[in-house]
XYZ file of C-alpha atoms in Angstrom:
92
model
C 59.673 95.288 98.816
C 63.440 95.533 98.965
C 65.547 93.455 96.594
C 69.246 93.184 97.395
C 72.360 91.665 95.930
C 76.053 91.726 96.703
C 79.095 90.742 94.703
C 82.770 90.585 95.554
C 83.122 94.322 94.871
C 79.708 96.027 95.170
C 76.215 96.003 96.677
C 72.905 96.966 95.080
C 69.311 97.341 96.260
C 65.956 98.235 94.723
C 62.999 99.655 96.646
C 59.684 98.774 94.977
C 55.999 99.145 95.729
C 53.308 96.648 94.816
C 50.546 98.158 92.713
C 46.884 97.151 93.010
C 47.285 94.765 90.053
C 50.159 93.007 91.923
C 52.833 94.466 89.638
C 56.043 95.733 91.213
C 57.002 99.334 90.502
C 60.589 100.395 91.339
C 60.775 103.576 93.413
C 64.472 103.944 94.255
C 67.826 102.353 93.517
C 71.077 102.131 95.453
C 74.419 100.752 94.370
C 77.937 101.351 95.544
C 81.334 99.748 95.579
C 82.584 98.152 98.757
C 85.214 99.973 100.794
C 88.582 98.491 101.749
C 87.459 96.722 104.919
C 84.112 95.653 103.412
C 85.929 93.811 100.618
C 87.079 91.321 103.276
C 83.538 90.536 104.502
C 82.130 87.038 104.048
C 79.425 86.684 101.392
C 76.809 86.434 104.147
C 77.899 89.750 105.652
C 78.060 91.499 102.267
C 74.447 90.489 101.598
C 73.487 91.667 105.084
C 75.301 94.960 104.469
C 73.147 95.561 101.379
C 70.003 95.146 103.504
C 71.395 97.412 106.226
C 72.287 100.143 103.719
C 68.800 99.966 102.193
C 67.105 100.436 105.568
C 69.510 103.220 106.495
C 68.964 105.147 103.249
C 65.215 104.606 102.903
C 64.172 104.609 106.570
C 61.848 107.582 106.008
C 59.906 105.510 103.428
C 59.956 102.287 105.427
C 59.239 103.577 108.930
C 55.574 104.324 108.301
C 54.873 101.427 105.945
C 51.324 100.130 106.302
C 52.291 96.640 105.121
C 55.140 94.328 106.120
C 58.375 94.957 104.228
C 59.483 91.969 102.179
C 63.201 91.521 101.586
C 64.319 89.483 98.590
C 67.901 88.255 98.432
C 69.642 85.474 96.558
C 71.600 84.353 99.619
C 69.632 81.452 101.132
C 71.422 81.526 104.511
C 69.967 84.963 105.336
C 66.554 83.302 105.633
C 67.594 82.052 109.058
C 69.434 85.178 110.224
C 66.646 86.316 112.566
C 66.803 82.998 114.435
C 70.588 83.048 114.882
C 71.509 82.989 118.561
C 75.161 84.020 118.231
C 76.027 87.082 116.155
C 79.439 88.448 115.347
C 80.361 91.962 116.516
C 80.104 93.099 112.926
C 76.537 91.778 112.576
C 75.397 93.394 115.802
């Protein structure tokens, strides 16, 4: 599972595994401040950036995952991102 969050100035993600007793165990953490251009991103794109950075950093863990990877975010609009027909250049 990947949990993400973004604020006006930073992004953060947590990579966790689910144990046999259904408890989550954190494996890795990522947080960083946003760069100059990223500070101008919409909230939607900042949340998406956090997900992108998590997959980029932890791809070696995620690539061979036996189970689907769940992404948890507090930005409701990202639920429908995969069905969006028109993406901005930045999102592509």
